[in-house]
Coordinates of C-alpha atoms in Angstrom, one line a residue:
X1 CA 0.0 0.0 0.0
X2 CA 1.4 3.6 -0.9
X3 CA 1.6 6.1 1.8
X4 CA 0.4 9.1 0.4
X5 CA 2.1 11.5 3.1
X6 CA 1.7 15.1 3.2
X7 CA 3.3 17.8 5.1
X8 CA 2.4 21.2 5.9
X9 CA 5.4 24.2 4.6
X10 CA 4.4 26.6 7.4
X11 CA 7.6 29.0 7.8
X12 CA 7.1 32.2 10.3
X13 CA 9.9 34.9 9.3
X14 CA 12.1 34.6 12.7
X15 CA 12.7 37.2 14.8
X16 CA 16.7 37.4 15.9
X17 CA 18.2 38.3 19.5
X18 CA 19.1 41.5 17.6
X19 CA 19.7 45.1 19.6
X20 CA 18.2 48.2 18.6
X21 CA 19.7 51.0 18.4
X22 CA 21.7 52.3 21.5
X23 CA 19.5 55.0 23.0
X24 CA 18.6 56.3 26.7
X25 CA 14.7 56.6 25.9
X26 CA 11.1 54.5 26.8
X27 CA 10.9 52.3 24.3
X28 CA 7.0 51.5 25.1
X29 CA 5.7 55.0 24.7
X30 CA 1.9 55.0 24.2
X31 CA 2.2 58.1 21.0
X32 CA 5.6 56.7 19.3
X33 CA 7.9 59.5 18.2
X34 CA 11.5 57.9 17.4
X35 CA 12.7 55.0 15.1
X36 CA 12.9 52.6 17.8
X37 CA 9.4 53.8 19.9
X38 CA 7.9 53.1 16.4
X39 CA 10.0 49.7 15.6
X40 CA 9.1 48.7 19.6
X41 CA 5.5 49.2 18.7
X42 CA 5.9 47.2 15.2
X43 CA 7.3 44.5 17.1
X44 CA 3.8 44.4 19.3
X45 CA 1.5 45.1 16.3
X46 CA 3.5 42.1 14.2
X47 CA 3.6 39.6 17.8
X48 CA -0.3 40.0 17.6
X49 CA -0.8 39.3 13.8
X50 CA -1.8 42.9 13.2
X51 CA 0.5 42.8 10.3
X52 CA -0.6 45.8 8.1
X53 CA -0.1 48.2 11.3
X54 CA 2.9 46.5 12.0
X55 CA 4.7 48.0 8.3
X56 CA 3.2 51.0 9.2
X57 CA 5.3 51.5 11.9
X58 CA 8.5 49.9 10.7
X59 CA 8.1 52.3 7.5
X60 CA 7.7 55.1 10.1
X61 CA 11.2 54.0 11.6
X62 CA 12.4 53.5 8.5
X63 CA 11.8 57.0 7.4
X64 CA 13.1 59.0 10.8
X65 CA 16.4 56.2 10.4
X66 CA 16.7 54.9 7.1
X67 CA 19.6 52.8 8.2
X68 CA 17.4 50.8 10.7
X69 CA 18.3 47.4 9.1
X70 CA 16.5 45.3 11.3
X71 CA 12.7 47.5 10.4
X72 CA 13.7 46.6 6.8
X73 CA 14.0 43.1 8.0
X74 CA 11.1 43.0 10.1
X75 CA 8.8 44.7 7.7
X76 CA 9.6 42.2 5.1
X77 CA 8.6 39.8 7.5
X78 CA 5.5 41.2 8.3
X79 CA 4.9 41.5 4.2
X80 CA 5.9 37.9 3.6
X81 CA 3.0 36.6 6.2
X82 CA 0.9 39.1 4.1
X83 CA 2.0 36.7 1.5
X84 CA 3.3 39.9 -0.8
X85 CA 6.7 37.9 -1.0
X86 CA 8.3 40.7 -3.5
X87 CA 7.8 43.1 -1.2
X88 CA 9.3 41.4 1.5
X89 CA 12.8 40.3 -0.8
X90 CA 12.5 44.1 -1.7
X91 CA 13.0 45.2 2.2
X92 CA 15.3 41.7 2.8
X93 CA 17.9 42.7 0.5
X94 CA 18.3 46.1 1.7
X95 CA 18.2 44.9 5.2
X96 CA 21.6 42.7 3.6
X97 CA 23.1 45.8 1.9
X98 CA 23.0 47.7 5.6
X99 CA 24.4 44.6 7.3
X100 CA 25.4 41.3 5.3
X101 CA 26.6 39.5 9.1
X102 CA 23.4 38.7 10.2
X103 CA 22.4 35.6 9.1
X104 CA 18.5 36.0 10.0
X105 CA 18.1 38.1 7.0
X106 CA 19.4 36.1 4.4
X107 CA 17.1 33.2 6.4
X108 CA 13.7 35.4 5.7
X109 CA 15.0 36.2 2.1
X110 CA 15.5 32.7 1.2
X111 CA 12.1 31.4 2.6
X112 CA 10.2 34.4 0.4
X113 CA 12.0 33.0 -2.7
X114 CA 11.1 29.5 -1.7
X115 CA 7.6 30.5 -2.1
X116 CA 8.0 32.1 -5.0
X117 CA 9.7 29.1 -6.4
X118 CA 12.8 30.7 -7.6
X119 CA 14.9 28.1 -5.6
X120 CA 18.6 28.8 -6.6
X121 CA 18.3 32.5 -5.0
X122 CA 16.9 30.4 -2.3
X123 CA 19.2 27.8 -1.7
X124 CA 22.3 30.3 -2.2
X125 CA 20.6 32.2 0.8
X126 CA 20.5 29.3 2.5
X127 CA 24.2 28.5 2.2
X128 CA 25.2 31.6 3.2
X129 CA 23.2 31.8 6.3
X130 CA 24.6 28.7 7.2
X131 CA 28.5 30.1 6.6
X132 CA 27.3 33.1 9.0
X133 CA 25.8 30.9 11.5
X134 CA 26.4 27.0 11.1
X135 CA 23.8 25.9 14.4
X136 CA 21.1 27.5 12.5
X137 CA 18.5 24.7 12.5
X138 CA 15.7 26.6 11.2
X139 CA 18.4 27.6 7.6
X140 CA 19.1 23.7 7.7
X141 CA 15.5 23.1 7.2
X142 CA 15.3 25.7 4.6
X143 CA 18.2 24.1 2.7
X144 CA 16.3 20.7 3.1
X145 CA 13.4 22.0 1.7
X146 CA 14.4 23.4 -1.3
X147 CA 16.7 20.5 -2.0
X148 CA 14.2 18.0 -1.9
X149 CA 12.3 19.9 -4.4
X150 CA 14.7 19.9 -6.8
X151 CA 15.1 16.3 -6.4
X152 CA 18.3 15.7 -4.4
X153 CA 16.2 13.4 -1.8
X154 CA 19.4 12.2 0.1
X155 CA 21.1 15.6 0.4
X156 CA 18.0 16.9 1.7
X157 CA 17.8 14.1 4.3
X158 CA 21.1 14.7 5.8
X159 CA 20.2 18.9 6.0
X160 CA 16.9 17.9 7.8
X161 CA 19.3 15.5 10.5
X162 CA 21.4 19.0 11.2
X163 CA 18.0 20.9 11.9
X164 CA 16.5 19.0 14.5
X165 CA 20.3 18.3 15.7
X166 CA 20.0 21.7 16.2
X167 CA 16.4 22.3 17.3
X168 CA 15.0 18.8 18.5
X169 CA 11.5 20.2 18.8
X170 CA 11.2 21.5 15.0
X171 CA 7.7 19.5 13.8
X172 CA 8.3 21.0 10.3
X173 CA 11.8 19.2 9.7
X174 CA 10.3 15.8 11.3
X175 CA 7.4 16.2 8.8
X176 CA 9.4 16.3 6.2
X177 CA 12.4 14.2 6.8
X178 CA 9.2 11.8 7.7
X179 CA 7.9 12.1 3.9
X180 CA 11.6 11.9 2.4
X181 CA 12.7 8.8 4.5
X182 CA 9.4 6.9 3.1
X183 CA 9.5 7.9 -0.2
X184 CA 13.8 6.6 -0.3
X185 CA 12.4 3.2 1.5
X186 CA 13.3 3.8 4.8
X187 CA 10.1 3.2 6.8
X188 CA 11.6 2.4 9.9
X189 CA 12.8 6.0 10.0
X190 CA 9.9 7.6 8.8
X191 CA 8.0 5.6 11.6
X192 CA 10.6 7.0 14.2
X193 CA 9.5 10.6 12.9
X194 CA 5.9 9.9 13.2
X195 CA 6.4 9.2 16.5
X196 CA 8.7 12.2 17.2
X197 CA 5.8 13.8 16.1
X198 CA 3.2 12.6 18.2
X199 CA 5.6 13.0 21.2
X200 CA 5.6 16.7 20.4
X201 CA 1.9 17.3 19.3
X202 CA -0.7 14.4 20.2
X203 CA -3.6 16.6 18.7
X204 CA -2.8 16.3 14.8
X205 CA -4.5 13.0 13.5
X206 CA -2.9 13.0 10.1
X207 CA 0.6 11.7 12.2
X208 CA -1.6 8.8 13.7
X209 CA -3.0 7.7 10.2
X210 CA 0.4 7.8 8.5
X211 CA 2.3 5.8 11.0
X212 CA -0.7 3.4 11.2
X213 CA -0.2 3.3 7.7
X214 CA 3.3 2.2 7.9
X215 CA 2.7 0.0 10.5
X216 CA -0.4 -1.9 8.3
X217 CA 2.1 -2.3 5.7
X218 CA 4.8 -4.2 8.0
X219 CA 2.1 -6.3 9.2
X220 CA 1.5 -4.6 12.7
X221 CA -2.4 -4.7 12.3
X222 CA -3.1 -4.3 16.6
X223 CA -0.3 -1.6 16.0
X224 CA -2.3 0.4 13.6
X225 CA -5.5 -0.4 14.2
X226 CA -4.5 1.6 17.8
X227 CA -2.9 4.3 16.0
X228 CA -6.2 4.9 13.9
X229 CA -8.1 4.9 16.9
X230 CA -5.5 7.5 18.7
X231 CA -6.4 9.8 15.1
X232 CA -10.5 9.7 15.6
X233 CA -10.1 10.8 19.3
X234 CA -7.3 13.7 18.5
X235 CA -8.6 17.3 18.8
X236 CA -7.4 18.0 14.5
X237 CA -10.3 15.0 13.5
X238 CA -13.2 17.6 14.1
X239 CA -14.0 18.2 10.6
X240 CA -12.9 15.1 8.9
X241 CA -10.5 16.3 6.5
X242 CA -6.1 15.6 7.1
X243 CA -5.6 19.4 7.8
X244 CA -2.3 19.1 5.6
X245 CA -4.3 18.2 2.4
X246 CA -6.8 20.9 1.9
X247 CA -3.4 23.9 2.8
X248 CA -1.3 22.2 0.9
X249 CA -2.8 22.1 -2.6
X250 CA -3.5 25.3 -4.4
X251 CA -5.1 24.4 -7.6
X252 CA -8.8 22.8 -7.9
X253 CA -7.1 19.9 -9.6
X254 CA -4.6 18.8 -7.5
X255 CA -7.3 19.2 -4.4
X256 CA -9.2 16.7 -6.5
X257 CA -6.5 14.2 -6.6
X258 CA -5.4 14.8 -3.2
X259 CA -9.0 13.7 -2.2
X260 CA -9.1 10.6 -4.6
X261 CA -5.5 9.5 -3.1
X262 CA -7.2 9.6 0.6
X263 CA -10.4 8.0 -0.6
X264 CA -7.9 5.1 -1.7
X265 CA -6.3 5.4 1.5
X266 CA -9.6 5.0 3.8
X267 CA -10.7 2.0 1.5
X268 CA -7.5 0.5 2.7
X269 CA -8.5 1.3 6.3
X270 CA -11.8 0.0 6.2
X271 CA -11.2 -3.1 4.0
X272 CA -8.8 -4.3 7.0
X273 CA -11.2 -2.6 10.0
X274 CA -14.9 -2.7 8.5
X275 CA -16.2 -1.5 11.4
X276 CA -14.9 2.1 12.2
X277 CA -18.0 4.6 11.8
X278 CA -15.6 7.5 11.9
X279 CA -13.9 6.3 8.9
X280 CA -17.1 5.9 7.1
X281 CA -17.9 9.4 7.8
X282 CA -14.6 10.9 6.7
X283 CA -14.7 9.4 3.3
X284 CA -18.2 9.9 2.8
X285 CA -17.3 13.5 3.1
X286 CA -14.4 13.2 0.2
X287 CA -16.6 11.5 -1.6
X288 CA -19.5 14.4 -1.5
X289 CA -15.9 16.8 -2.6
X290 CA -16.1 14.6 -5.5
X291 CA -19.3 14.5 -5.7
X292 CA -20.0 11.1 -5.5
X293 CA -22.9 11.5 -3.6
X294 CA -24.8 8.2 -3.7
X295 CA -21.3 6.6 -2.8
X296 CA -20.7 9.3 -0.1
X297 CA -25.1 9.0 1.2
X298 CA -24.1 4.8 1.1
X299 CA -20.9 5.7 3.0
X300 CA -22.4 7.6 5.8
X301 CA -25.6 5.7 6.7
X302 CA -23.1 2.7 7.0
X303 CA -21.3 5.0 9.7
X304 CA -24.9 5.6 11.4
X305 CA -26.0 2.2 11.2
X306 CA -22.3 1.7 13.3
X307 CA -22.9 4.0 15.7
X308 CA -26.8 6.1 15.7
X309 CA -25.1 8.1 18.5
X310 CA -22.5 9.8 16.3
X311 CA -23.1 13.0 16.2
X312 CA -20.9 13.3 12.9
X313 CA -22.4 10.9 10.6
X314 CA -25.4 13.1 10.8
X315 CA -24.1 16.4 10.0
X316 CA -22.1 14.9 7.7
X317 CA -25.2 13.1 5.8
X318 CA -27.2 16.8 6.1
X319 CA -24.3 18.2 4.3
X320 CA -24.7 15.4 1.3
X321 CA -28.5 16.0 1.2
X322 CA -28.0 19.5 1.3
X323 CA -26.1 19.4 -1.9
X324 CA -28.5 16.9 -3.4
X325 CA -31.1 19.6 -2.2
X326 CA -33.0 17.4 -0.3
X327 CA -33.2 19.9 2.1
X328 CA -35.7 19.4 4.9
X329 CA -34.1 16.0 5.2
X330 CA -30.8 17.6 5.9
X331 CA -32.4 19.9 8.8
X332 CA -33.6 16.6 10.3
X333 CA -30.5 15.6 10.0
X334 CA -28.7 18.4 11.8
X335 CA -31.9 18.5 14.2
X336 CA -30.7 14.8 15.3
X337 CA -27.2 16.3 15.6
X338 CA -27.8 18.8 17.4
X339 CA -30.1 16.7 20.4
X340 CA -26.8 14.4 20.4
X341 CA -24.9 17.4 20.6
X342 CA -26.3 20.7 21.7
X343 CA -22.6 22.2 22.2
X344 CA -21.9 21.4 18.0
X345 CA -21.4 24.6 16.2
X346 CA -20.7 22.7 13.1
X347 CA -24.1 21.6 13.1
X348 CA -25.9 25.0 13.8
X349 CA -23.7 26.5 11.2
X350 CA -24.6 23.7 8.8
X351 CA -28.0 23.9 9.5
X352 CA -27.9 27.7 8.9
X353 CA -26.1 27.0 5.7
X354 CA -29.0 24.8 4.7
X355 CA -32.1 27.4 5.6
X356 CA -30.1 29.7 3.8
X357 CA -30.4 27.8 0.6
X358 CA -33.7 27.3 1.5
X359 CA -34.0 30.9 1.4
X360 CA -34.7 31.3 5.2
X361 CA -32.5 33.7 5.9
X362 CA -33.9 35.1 9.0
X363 CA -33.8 31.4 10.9
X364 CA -30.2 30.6 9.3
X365 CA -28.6 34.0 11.4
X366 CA -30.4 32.6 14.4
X367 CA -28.8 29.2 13.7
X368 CA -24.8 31.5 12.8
X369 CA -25.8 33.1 16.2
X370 CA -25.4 30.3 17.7
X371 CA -23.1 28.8 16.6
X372 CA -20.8 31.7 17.3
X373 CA -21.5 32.0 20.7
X374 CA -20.3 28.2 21.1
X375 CA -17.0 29.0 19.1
X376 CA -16.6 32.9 18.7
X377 CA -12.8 32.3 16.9
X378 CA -14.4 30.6 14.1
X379 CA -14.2 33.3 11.1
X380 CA -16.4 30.8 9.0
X381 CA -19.1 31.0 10.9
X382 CA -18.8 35.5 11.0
X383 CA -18.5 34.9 7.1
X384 CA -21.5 32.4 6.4
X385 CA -23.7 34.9 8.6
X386 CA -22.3 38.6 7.2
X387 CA -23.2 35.9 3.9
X388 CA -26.4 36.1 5.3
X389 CA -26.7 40.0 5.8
X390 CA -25.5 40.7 2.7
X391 CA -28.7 38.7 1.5
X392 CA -30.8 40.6 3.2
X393 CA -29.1 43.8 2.3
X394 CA -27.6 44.6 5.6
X395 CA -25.0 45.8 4.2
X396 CA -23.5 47.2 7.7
X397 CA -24.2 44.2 9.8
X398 CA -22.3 42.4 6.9
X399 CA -19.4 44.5 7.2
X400 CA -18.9 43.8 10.6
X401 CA -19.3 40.2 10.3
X402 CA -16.7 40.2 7.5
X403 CA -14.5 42.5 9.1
X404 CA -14.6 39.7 12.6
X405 CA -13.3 37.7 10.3
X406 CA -10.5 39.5 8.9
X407 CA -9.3 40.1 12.7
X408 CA -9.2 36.8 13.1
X409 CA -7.8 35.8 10.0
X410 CA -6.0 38.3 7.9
X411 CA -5.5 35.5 4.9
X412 CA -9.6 34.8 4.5
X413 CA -10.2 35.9 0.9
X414 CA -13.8 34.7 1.0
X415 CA -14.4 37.8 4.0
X416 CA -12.1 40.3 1.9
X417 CA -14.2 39.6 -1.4
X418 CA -17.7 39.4 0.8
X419 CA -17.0 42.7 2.1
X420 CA -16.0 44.2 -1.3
X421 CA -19.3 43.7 -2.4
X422 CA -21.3 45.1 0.3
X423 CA -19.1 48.0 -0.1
X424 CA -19.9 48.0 -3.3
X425 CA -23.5 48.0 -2.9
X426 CA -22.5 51.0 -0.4
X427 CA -21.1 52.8 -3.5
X428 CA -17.8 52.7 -1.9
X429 CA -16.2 52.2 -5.0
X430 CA -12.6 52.6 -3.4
X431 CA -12.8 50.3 -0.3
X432 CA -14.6 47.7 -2.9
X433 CA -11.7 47.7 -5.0
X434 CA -9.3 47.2 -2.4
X435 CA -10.7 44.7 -0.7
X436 CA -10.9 42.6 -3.8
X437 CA -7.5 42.8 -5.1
X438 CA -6.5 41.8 -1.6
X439 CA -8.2 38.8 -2.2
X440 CA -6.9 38.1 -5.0
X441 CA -3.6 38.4 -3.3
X442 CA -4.5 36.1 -1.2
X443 CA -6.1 33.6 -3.6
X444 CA -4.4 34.2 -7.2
X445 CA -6.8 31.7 -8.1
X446 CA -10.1 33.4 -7.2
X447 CA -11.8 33.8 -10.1
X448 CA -14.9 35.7 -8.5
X449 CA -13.0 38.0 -7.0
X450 CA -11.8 38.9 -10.4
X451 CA -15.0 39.3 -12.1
X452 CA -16.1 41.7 -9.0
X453 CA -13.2 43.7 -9.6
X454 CA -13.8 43.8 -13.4
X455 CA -17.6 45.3 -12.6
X456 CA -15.5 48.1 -10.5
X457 CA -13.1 48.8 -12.4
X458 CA -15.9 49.4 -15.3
X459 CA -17.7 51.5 -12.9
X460 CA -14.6 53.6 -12.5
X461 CA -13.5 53.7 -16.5
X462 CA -11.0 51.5 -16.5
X463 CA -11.7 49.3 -19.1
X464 CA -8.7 47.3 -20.1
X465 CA -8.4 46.8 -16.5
X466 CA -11.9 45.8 -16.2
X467 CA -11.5 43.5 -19.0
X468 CA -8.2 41.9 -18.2
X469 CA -9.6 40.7 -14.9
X470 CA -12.7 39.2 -16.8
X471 CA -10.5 37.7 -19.0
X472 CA -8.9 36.2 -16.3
X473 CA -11.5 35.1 -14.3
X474 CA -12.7 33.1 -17.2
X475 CA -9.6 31.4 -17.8
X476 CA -9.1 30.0 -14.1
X477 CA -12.9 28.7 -14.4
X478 CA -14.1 28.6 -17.5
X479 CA -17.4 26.6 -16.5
X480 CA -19.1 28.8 -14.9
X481 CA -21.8 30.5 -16.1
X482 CA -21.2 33.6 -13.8
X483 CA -17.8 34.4 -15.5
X484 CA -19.4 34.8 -18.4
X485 CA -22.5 36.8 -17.5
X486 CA -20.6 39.4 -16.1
X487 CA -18.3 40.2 -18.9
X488 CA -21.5 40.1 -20.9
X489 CA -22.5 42.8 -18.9
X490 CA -19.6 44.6 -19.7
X491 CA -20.0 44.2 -23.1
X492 CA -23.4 45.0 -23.3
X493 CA -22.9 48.2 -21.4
X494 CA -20.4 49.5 -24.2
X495 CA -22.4 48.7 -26.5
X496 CA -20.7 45.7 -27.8
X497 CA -23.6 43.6 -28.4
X498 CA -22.4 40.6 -30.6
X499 CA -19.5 39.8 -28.2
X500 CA -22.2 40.3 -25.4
X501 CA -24.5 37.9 -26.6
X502 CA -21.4 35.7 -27.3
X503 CA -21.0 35.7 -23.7
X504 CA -24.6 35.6 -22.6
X505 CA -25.1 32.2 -24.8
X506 CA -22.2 30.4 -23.3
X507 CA -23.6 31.5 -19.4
X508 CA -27.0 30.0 -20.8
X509 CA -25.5 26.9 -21.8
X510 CA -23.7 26.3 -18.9
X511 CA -26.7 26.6 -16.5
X512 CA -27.3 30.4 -15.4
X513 CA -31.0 31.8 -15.4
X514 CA -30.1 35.2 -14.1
X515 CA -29.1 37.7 -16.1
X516 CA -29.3 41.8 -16.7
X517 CA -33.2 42.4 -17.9
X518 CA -32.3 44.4 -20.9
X519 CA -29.3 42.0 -22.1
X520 CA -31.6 39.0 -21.9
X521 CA -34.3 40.8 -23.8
X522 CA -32.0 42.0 -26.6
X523 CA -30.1 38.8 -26.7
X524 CA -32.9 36.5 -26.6
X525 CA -34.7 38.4 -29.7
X526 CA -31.6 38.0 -32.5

């Protein structure tokens, strides 16, 4: 059986037991007025995630002291979590050119080239971080990465040795020296790392299921069987889904053969342990991603049939009726759920999801209500209700939903897009357009976002702009309908009514009712 491991590239830009400059003044002054007040009060801003107000400070130190290498440093850092990686090479190298002996700044450049897959720049900062500082574990693990995606397996195994030599608790190099020893045939040492692992983090099931997957394949059936038990009970098995494969993937494509290799993976599980409900649940969920939903219905009323008392199984079967749009099914579904589990929040927010659809919109905020009062940190649930709002045309109440979920997470480009339409609604053209190309920063691949920003930038005469984003909103999902509508739109609006109708045939065709009164008219009629 093939292990199809996965690990999770998660990099933070490091801080370094730097000084600032040398000066008799309070640091922690509550209106900053010097390069290191307003550094000081970057470093706070940037320790609580409030990344955009931390490079507003570091550019202020930067400007009274524009010789403050470490706020060039830390502002790139703060623009590399704000995945604007250029940016943050941009304020790297000059942080280099005002001091090339500290080896933390040729550590931050090389992980924003690694993401930017320009991987000799990388590797060369990698090497020289390592000549500056040689018990560097985190540049050891950088050096491993990028050498085991250019192929050099072996080499990258030995670097990944040095940085948990050198920082025994590093999960990120036991994850990945985990993958590499497996994939070179060296199980027993990849089963030695899963069990680092666990040692050092007992809440993420996806360590469980691999080494129970290595141990299935060495024969040690009471081994994994245990270990596969150990994964259902971990706190990370909430939501069904290995947390590494949905992060990891960017493209629809390789989501959809991430999800077909764990599908193959629970059939192995539950061809050797028929009876494990949980596991009948999770694939039945993969299967609904694939939309295999009789196989994913058959799937999870097997898992209720194990157990009538998992609350899981019957969220998870609402879900799969709620795509099939058997809805009031699904809310019986969740209903169960819920008297099994009146603390869920998944299930009010599912069920909310579902009277939404139904176009109950009033009951489904009750439901988000909640639900948030059960887990307030969730920003899904803040966006699925401002969803809700925004429905209703409460615009403001939407706003503040979306913007709870931007404080909680800055990288949400389903709250940044959300709010850009209310805005725009709002005729706030400006903090519409904004908010979608941060989106789109976020999510290159966010084709909606695109055609939003198209309809603003049409609004505000740009039209090669406008049209360059419909364009590419088409080409990352050119099936659906809603692509094409909305450049019709455009079209139609300057008066270019063959390529309008162009447009407004091919939405048609691939399933969309709703369209602009007056194109439908005129197109309809030729």
């Amino acid at each position: 059986m093939k292990l199809t491991v996965l690990f999770f590239v998660s990099y933070f830009l490091f801080y370094c037991s730097c000084s600032i400059p040398k000066k008799e003044e309070k640091l922690n002054a509550p209106e900053p007025k010097t390069a290191a007040q307003f550094y000081y009060r970057g470093n706070k801003f940037f320790d609580s995630f409030n990344y955009e107000k931390a490079i507003a400070d570091y550019s202020q130190a930067i400007e009274l002291n524009p010789n403050f290498a470490l706020a060039y440093n830390y502002r790139g850092s703060a623009k590399h979590s704000l995945k604007d990686f250029k940016g943050a090479i941009a304020d790297s190298d000059k942080a280099i050119q005002l001091d090339s002996t500290n080896s933390h700044f040729f550590k931050n450049r090389g992980f924003s080239y690694a993401e930017l897959t320009e991987y000799d720049p990388a590797l060369k900062d990698f090497n020289k971080c390592l000549d500056i500082n040689k018990y560097d574990g985190l540049c050891y693990y950088g050096r491993g990465l990028i050498l085991y995606r250019i192929g050099k397996k072996e080499e990258a195994e030995k670097n990944l040795d040095s940085a948990v030599r050198e920082k025994s608790d590093y999960i990120n190099a036991y994850r990945l020296r985990a993958k590499i020893r497996f994939e070179l045939g060296n199980k027993t040492g990849a089963l030695e790392d899963y069990t680092r692992l666990i040692d050092l983090n007992k809440s993420i099931y996806s360590d469980y299921y691999y080494r129970a997957d290595i141990k299935l394949t060495q024969g040690d059936k009471a081994g994994a069987l245990q270990d596969y038990r150990l994964a259902s009970e971990s706190s990370s098995a909430n939501y069904y889904v290995d947390p590494f494969f949905e992060h990891f993937f960017a493209g629809k494509k390789e989501k959809e053969q991430a999800n077909l290799k764990q599908i193959k993976f629970y059939d192995e599980i539950l061809k050797n342990f028929p009876k494990m409900y949980k596991q009948f649940t999770e694939r039945a969920v993969l299967k609904m991603k694939q939309n295999d939903l009789e196989g994913a219905l058959k799937d999870v009323n097997s898992s209720i049939a194990l157990n009538p008392d998992y609350p899981e199984g019957y969220i998870a079967r609402g879900r799969i009726k709620t795509k099939m749009k058997n809805y009031k099914e699904a809310i019986l579904d969740f209903n169960e759920a819920i008297r099994i589990n009146p603390k869920s929040d998944y299930a009010y927010n599912n069920r909310g999801i579902t009277k939404s659809r139904m176009g109950n919109k009033e009951d489904a905020i009750l439901d988000y209500d909640v639900a948030i009062k059960l887990n307030p940190k969730n920003e899904s649930l803040y966006v699925n209700r401002a969803n809700a709002f925004s429905d209703l045309k409460k615009y403001k109440e939407a706003i503040d939903d979306y913007s709870q979920a931007i404080s909680i997470n800055h990288l949400n480009e389903n709250a940044f897009n959300g709010r850009g339409i209310c805005y725009q609604y709002l005729k706030d053209l400006d903090k519409a357009l904004k908010d979608y190309s941060r989106a789109i920063e976020i999510d290159p691949n966010f084709d909606l976002a695109y055609s939003n920003r198209g309809n603003i930038k049409i609004s505000k005469g740009d039209l090669d702009g406008a049209f360059q984003d419909y364009n590419s909103a088409i080409k990352i999902n050119p099936d659906d309908p809603i692509n094409y509508s909305q450049r019709a739109n455009a079209y139609f609006k300057l008066k270019k009514y063959e390529e309008a109708c162009t447009d407004f045939q091919i939405s048609k065709m691939r399933g969309n009712t709703e369209f602009n009164a007056d194109l439908q008219k005129y197109c309809s009629t030729r």
